Coordinates of C-alpha atoms and ligand atoms in Angstrom, one line a residue:
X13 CA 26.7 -55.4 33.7
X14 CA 25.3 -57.6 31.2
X15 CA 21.7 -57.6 33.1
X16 CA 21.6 -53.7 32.0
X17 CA 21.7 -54.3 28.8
X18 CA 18.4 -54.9 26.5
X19 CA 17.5 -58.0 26.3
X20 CA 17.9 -58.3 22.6
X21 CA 21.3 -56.9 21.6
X22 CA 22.1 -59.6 20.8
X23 CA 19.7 -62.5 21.8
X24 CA 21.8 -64.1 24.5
X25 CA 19.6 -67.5 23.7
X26 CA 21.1 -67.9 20.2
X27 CA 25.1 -69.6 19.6
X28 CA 27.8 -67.2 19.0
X29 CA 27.8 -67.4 15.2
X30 CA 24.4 -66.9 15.2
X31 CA 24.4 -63.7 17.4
X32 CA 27.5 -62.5 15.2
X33 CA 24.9 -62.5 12.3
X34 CA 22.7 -60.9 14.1
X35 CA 24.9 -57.9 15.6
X36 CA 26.2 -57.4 12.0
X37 CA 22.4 -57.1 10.4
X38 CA 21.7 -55.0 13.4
X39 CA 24.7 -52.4 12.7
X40 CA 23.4 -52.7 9.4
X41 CA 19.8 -51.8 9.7
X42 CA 21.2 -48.8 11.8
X43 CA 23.9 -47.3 10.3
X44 CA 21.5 -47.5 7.2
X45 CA 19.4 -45.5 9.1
X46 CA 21.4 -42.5 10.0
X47 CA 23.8 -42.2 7.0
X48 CA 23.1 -42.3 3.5
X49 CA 26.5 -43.7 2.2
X50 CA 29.1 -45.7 4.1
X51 CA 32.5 -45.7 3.9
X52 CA 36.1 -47.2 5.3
X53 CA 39.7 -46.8 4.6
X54 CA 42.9 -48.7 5.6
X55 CA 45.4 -47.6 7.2
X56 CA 46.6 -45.7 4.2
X57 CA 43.5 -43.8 4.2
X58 CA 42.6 -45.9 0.8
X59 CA 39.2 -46.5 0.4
X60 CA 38.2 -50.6 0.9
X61 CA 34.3 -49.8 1.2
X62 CA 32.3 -47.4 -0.1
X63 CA 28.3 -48.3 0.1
X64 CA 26.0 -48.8 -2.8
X65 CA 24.0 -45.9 -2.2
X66 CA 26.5 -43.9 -3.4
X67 CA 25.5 -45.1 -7.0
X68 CA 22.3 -43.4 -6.5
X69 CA 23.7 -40.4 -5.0
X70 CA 26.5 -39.6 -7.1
X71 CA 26.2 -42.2 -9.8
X72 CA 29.7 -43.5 -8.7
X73 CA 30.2 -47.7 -8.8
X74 CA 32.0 -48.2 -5.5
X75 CA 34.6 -50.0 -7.8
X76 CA 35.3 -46.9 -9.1
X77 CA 36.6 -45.4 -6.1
X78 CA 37.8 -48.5 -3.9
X79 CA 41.5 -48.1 -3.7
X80 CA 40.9 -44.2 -4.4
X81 CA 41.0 -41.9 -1.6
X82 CA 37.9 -40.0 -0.4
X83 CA 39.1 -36.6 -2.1
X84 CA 38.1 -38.6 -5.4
X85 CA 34.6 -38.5 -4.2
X86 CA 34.2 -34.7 -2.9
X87 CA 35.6 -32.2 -1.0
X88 CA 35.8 -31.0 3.0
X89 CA 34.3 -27.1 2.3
X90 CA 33.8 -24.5 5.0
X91 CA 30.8 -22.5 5.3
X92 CA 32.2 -20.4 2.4
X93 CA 32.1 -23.5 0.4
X94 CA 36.1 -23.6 0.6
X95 CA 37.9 -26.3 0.2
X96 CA 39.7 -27.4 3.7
X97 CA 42.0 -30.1 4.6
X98 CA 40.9 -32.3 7.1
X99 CA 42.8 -35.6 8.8
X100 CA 40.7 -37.9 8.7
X101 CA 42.7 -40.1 11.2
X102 CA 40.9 -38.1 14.1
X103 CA 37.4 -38.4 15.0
X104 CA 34.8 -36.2 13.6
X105 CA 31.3 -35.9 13.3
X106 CA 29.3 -33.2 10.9
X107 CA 31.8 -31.5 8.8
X108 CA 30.3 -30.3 5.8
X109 CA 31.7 -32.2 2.4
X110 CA 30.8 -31.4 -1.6
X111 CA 30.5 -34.0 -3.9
X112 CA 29.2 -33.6 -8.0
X113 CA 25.8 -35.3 -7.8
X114 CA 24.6 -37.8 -10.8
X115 CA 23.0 -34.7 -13.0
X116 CA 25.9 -32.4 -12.1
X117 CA 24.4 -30.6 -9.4
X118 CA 26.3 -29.7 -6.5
X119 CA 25.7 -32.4 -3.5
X120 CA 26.2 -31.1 -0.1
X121 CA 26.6 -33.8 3.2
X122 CA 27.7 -33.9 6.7
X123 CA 30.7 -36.7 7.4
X124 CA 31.3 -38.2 10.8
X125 CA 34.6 -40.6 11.4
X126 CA 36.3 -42.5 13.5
X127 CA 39.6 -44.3 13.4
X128 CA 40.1 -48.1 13.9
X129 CA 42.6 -49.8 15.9
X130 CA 43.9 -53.5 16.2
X131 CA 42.3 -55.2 18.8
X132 CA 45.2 -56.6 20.0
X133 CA 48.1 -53.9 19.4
X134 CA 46.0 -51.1 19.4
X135 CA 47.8 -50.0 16.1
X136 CA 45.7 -47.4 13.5
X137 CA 43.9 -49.9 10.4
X138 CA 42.0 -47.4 9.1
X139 CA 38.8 -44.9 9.2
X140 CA 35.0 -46.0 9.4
X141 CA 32.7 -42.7 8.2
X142 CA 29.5 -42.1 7.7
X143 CA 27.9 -39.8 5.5
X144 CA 24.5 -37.8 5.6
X145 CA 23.1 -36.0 2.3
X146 CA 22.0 -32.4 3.6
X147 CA 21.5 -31.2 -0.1
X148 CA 17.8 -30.1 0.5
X149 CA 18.1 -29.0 3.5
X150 CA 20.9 -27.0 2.5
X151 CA 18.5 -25.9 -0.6
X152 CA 16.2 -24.4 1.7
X153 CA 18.4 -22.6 3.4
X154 CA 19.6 -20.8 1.3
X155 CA 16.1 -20.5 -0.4
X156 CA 15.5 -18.9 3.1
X157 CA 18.6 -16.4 3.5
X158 CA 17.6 -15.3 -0.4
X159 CA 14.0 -14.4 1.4
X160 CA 15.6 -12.6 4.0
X161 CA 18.4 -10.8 2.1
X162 CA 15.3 -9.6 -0.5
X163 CA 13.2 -8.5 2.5
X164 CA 16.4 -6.8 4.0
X165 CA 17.1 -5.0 0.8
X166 CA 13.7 -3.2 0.7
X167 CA 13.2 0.4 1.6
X168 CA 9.7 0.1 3.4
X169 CA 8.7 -1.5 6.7
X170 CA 8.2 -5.4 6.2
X171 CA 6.7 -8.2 8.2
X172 CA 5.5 -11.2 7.3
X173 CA 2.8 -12.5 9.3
X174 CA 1.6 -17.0 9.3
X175 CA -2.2 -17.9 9.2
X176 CA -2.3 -18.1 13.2
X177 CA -1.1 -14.7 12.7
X178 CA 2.6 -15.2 15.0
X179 CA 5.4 -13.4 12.9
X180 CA 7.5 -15.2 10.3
X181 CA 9.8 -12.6 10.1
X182 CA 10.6 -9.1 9.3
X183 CA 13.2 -6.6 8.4
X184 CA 15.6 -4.6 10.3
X185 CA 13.9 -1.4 9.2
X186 CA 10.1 -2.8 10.8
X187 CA 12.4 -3.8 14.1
X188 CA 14.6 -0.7 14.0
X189 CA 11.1 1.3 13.4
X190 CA 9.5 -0.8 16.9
X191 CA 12.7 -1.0 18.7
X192 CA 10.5 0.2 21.7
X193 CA 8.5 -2.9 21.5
X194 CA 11.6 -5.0 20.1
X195 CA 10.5 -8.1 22.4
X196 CA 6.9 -8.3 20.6
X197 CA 9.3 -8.0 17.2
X198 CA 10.2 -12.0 17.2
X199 CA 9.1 -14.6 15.1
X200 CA 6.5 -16.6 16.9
X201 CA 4.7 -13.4 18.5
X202 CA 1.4 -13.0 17.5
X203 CA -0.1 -9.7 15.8
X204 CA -2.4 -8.5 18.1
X205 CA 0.5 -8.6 21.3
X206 CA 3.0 -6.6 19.1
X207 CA 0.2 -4.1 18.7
X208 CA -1.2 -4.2 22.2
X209 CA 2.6 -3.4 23.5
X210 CA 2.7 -0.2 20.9
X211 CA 0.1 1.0 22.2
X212 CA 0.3 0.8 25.8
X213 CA 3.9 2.4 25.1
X214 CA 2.3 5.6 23.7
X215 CA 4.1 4.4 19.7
X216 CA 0.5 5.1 18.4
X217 CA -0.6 8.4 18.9
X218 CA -3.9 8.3 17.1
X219 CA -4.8 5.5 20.2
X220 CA -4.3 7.8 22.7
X221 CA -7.1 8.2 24.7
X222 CA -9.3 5.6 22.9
X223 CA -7.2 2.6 23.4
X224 CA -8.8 -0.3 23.3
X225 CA -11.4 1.0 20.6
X226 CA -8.2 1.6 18.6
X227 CA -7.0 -2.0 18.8
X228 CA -10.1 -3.3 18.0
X229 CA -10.3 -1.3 14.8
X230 CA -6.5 -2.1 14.0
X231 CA -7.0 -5.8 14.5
X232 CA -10.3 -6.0 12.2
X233 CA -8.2 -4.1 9.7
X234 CA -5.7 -6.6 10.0
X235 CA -7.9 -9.3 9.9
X236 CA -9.7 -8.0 6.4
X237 CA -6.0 -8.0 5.3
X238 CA -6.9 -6.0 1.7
X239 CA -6.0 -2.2 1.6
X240 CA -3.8 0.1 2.0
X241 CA -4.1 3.2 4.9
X242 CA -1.6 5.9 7.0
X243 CA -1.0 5.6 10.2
X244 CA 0.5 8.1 12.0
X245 CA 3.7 6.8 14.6
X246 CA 5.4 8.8 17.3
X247 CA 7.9 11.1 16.6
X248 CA 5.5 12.9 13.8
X249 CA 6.0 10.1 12.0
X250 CA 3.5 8.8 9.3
X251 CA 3.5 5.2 7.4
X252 CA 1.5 4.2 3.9
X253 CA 0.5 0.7 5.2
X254 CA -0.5 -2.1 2.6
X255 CA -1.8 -5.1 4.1
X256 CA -2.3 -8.1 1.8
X257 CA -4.1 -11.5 2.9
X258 CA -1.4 -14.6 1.1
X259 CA -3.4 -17.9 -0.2
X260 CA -1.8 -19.7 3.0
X261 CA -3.9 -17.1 5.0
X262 CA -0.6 -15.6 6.4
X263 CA -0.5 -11.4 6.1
X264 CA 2.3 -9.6 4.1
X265 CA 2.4 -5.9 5.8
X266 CA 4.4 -3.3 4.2
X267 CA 4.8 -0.1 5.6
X268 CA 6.4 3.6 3.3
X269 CA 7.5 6.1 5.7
X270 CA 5.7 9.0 4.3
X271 CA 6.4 12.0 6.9
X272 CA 8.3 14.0 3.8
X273 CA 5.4 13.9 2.0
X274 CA 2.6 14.2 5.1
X275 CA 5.2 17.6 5.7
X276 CA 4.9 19.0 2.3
X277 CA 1.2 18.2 2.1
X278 CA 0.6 20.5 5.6
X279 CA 2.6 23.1 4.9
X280 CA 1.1 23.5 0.9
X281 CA -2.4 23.2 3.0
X282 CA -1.0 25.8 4.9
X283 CA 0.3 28.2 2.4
X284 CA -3.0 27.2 0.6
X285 CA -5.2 28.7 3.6
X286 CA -3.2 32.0 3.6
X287 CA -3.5 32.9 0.0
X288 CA -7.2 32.3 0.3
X289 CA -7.2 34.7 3.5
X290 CA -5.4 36.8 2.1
X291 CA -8.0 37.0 -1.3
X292 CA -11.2 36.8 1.0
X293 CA -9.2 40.3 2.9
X294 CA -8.6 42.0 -0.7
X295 CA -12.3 41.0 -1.6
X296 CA -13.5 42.2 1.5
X297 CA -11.7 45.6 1.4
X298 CA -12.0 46.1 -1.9
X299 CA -15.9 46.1 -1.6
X300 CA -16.8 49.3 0.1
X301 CA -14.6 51.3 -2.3
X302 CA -16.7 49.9 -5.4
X303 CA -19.7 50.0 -3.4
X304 CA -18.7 53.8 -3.1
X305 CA -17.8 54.2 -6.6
X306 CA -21.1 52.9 -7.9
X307 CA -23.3 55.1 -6.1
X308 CA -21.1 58.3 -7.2
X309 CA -21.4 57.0 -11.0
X310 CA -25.3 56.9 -10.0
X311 CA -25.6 60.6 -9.6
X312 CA -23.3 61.3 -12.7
X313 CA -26.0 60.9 -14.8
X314 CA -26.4 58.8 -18.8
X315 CA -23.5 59.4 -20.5
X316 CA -22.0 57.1 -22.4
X317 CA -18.4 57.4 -20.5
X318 CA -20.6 57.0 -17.3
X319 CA -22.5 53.9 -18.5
X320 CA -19.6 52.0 -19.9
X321 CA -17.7 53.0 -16.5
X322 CA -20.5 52.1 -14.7
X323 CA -20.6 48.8 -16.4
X324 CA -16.9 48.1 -15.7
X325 CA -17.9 48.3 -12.3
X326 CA -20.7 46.1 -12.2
X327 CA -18.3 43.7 -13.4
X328 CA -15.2 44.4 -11.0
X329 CA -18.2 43.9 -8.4
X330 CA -19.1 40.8 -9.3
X331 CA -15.3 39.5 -9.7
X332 CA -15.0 40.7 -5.9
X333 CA -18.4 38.8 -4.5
X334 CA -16.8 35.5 -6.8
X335 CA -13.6 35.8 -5.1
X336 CA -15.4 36.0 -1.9
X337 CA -17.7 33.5 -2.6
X338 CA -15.0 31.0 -4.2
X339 CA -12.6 31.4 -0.5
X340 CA -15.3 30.0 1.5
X341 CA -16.5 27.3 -0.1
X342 CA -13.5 25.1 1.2
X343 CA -15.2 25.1 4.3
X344 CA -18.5 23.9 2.6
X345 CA -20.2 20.7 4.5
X346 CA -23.6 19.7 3.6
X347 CA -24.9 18.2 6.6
X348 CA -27.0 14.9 6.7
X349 CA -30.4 16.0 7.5
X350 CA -30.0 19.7 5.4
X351 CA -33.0 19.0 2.8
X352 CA -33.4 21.8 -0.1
X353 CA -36.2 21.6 -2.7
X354 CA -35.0 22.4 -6.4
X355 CA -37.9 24.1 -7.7
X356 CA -37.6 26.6 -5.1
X357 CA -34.3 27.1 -5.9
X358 CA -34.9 27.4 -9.3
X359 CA -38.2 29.5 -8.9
X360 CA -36.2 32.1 -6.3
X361 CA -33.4 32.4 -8.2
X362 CA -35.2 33.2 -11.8
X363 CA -37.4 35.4 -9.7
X364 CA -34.2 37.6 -8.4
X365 CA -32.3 37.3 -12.0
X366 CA -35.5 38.1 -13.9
X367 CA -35.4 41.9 -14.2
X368 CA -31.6 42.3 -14.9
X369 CA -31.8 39.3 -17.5
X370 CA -34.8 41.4 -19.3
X371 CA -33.1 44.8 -19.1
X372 CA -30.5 42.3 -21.4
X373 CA -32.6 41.5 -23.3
X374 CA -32.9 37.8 -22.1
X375 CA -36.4 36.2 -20.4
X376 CA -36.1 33.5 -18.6
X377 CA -38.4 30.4 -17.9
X378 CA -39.1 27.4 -15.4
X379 CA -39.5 24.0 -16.9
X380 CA -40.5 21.0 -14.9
X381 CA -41.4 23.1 -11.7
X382 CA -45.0 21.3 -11.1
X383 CA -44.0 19.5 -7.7
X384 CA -41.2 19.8 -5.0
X385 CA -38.0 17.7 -5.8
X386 CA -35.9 17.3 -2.4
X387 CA -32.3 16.4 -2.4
X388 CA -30.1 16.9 0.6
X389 CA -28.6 20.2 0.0
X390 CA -28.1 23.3 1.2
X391 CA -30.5 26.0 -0.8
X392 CA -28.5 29.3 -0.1
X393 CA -25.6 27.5 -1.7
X394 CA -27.3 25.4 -4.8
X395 CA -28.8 29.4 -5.6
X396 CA -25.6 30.8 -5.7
X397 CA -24.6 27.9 -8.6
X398 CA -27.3 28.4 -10.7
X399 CA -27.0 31.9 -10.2
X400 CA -23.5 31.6 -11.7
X401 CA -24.8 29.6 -14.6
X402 CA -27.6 31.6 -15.5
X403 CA -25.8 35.0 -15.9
X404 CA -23.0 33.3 -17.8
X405 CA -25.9 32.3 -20.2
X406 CA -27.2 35.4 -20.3
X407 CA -23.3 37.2 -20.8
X408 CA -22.6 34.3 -23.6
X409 CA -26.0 34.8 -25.9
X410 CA -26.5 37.7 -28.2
X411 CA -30.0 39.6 -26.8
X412 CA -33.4 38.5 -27.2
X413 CA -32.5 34.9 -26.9
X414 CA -34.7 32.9 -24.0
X415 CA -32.8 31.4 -21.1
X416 CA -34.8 28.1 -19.9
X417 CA -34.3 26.3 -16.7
X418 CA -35.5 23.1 -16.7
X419 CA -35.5 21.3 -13.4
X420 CA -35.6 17.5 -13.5
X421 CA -37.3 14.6 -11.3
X422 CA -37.1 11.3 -10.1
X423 CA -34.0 9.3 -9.4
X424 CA -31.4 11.2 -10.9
X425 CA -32.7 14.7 -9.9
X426 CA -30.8 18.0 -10.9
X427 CA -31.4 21.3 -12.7
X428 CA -30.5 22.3 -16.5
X429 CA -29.3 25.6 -18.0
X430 CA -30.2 26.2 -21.3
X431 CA -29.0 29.2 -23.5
X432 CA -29.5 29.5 -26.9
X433 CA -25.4 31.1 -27.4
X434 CA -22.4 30.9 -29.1
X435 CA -22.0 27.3 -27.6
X436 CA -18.6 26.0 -26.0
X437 CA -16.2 24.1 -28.1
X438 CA -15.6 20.6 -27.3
X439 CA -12.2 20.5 -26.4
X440 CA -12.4 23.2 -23.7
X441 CA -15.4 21.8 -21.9
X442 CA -13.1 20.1 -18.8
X443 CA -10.8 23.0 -18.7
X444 CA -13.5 25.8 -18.1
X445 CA -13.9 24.4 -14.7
X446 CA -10.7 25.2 -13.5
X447 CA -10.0 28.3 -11.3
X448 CA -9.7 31.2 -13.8
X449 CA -9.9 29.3 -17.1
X450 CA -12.2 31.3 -19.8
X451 CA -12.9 30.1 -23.1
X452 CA -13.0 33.3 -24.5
X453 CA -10.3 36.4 -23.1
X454 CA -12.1 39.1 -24.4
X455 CA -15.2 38.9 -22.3
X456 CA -15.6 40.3 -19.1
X457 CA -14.9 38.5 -16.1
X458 CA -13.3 36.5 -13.3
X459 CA -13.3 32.7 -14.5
X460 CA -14.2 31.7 -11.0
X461 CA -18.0 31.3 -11.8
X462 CA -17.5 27.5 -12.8
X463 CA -15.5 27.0 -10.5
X464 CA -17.6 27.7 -7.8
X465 CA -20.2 26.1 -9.0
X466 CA -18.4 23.1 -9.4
X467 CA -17.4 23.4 -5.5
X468 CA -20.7 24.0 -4.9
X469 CA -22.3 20.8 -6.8
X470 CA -19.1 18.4 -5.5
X471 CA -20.1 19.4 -1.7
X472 CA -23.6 17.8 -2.7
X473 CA -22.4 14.6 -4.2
X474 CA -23.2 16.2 -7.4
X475 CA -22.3 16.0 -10.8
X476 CA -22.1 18.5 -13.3
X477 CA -22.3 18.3 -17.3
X478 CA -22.0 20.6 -20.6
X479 CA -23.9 19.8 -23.8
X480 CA -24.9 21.1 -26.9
X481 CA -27.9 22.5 -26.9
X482 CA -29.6 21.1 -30.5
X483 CA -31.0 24.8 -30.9
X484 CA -27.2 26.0 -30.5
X485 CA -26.0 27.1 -27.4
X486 CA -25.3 25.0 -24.4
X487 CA -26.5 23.0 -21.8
X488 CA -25.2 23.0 -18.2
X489 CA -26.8 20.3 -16.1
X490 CA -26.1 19.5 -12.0
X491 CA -27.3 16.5 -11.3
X492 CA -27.6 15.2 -7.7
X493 CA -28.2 11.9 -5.7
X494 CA -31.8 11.3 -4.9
X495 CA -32.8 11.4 -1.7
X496 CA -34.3 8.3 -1.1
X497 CA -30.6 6.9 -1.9
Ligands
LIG24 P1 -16.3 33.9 -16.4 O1 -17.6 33.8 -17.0 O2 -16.2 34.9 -15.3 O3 -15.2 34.1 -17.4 P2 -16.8 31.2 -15.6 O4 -16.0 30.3 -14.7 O5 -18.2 31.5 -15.2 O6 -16.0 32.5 -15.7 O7 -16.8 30.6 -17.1 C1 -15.5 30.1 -17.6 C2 -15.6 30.2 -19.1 O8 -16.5 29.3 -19.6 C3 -16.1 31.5 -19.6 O9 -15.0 32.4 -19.7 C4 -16.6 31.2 -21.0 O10 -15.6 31.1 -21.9 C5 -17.1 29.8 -20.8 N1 -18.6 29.7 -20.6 C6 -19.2 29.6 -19.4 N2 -20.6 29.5 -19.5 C7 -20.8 29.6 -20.8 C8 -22.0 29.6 -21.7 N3 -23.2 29.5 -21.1 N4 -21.8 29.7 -23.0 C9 -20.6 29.8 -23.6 N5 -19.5 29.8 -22.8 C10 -19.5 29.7 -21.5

């Protein structure tokens, strides 16, 4: 038996008081090393040793307790922190005990015992314990169960990713939401198999088809950890995501189930579409009738009933092809390569105007027209605006007032109106854009010309402006990116 045992516990050389010494140092040095305080009882369960550690620990002299009982010292809890009776005369190891540390703050450790019996008649002497000081580790659990009951408690989607990118953890709503996948949903699993396994199990239906491409964009998102997007799930589902990058390099991901909103949006798209059909039908029926109706007040002759009727017309017209014009512009897509020269536009379009805007009373000039200016644009379309804008400055300036449209070069390129009118107040100059919106009720017409033209300008990357003109009257201005940008 004794040739088992290493050779040095305890030297087998030295004479038995010597290797006495040396056992007790040994016991010691250990018991040092897995407990923090020491303690013993006699067979009273009356403390007789209590180590001096526990000066440091709980600012208690062992004289202060030696003859005490452990209960002056701290409490057996359970994991509700209750206090429990224990008998201490029975062997134990880790049961959880509460002492009042040397500040006042609550102290937790783990105590082990055993009892002690007389060599010789094997009678109880007492208890020898150990005890281990868990109060940090005890900290950081519950440091960790407050991170988990605060992600628990949100409303949205949440996984926390580390900066190898496995999962730290998530919520029950992320799990519940992957439940397909719920083996990829596991601390230590890293991003890219969680997303792999949605995919292949048809959770994400914008892959389908173009799987791998999908993952690929996915994971570079991922990686660039900054911003937020929708995604759309299974089940017609659709997420906000946010994705944030944390100094550790770990990835916060936090996902709103927006498929209320994503509803609402389609079907107001929806209704949307058929009020405009359903405007671009009345337009479209109502313009043969007028058509009709102008040529009869044609052959009626001068009279003043006829001309003012006649001019109620013209107007009702021009409300119809607005309406028209205004339902199809949703549609409007300036392609890449569509190039349309300004001064043209500008030329054509003062050209085709010209006669009416004299019979008003109004000339009209071209400033600025020497050479081409190319932007990418659609010319049937950026006519149509200026169009708008020129007849408005022509319907708000009193007669024999010039109308001058100045086009401009170089890197901010664009075209100006310029009327010499009653001008448009300050305060009204965003709302005249909007759909209907006149400055003034009493003059004829639709308040969709802005608006289209605003449509118009936006689907070119465009801006568009009001002014003062310094002569009085106003300046409307669409400016639009130069090409070479
Ligand atoms: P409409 O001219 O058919 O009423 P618009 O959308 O073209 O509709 O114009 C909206 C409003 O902006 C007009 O009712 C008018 O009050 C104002 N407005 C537009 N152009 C001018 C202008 N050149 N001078 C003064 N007011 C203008």
């Amino acid at each position: 038996m004794d040739s088992r045992k290493p050779r040095s516990w305890p030297s087998f050389g030295a004479d038995q008081s010597h290797r006495v010494i040396e056992a007790t140092r040994r016991l010691e040095d250990v018991t040092r090393l897995i407990s923090d305080w020491v303690w013993e009882t006699d067979r009273d369960l009356r403390l007789t040793f209590v180590s001096e550690r526990i000066f440091e620990l709980l600012g208690i002299l062992p004289a202060q307790v030696i003859g005490g009982r452990l209960s002056d010292i701290g409490k057996f809890v359970n994991s509700l922190g209750e206090n429990v009776d224990i008998d201490i005369r029975r062997p134990f190891r880790d049961r959880p005990f509460q002492a009042i540390g040397r500040t006042g703050e609550a102290r937790s450790f783990l105590v082990a015992a055993v009892p002690c019996f007389a060599e010789d008649r094997g009678e109880f002497i007492g208890v020898h314990g150990i005890a281990r000081d868990v109060t940090d580790l005890k900290e950081a659990e519950v440091r960790s169960q407050r991170l988990s009951d605060a992600v628990e408690s949100l409303s949205e989607h949440f996984a926390l990713y580390d900066g190898e990118d496995r999962m730290v953890l998530c919520n029950e709503r992320f799990r519940r939401l992957n439940r397909a996948v719920i083996d990829t949903v596991r601390p230590g699993v890293p991003f890219e198999d969680f997303i792999r396994a949605a995919v292949s199990r048809g959770l994400m239906p914008q892959a389908i088809g173009r799987e791998e491409a999908w993952i690929e964009e996915r994971l570079a998102r991922h990686r660039g950890a900054g911003g937020s997007f929708e995604m759309e799930r299974s089940e017609n589902r659709w997420l906000f995501i946010t994705e944030k990058r944390l100094p550790d390099g770990g990835t916060v991901i936090i996902g709103m189930d927006i498929t209320d909103i994503k509803k609402a949006e389609t079907s107001l798209r929806r209704s949307e579409q058929l009020h405009r059909e359903f405007a671009a039908d009345v337009a479209h029926e109502l313009r043969t009738p007028l058509a009709a109706l102008h040529a009869n007040l044609d052959i009626l002759g001068d009279e003043k009933a006829v001309v003012s009727l006649r001019r109620d017309v013209g107007d009702m017209t021009r409300i119809v092809e607005q309406l028209l014009a205004f339902t199809r512009l949703d549609v409007l897509v300036i392609g890449d390569d569509a190039v349309a020269d300004l001064v043209s536009v500008a030329t054509h379009v003062a050209q085709q105007i010209a006669p009416i805007a004299l019979r008003a009373g109004h000339p009209i000039e071209v400033i600025g027209a020497e050479v081409p200016v190319l932007v990418r644009g659609d010319a049937a379309f950026l006519e149509q605006a200026l169009r708008n804008l020129i007849e408005n400055a022509i319907k708000y300036s009193s007669r024999d007032t010039l109308v001058t449209v100045q086009v401009r070069a170089g890197d901010n390129p664009g075209i100006s109106v310029i009327d010499r009118g009653i001008g448009i107040p300050e305060d009204q100059r965003e709302a005249i854009f909007e759909r209907f919106r006149r400055a003034d009720r009493r003059a004829g017409g639709s308040g969709l010309g802005l608006g289209i033209v605003k449509r118009i300008v936006i689907a070119h990357d465009g801006e568009i402006n009001v002014s003062d003109n310094p002569e009085g009257g106003t300046v409307f201005t669409m400016a639009f990116p130069s090409l070479s940008n």
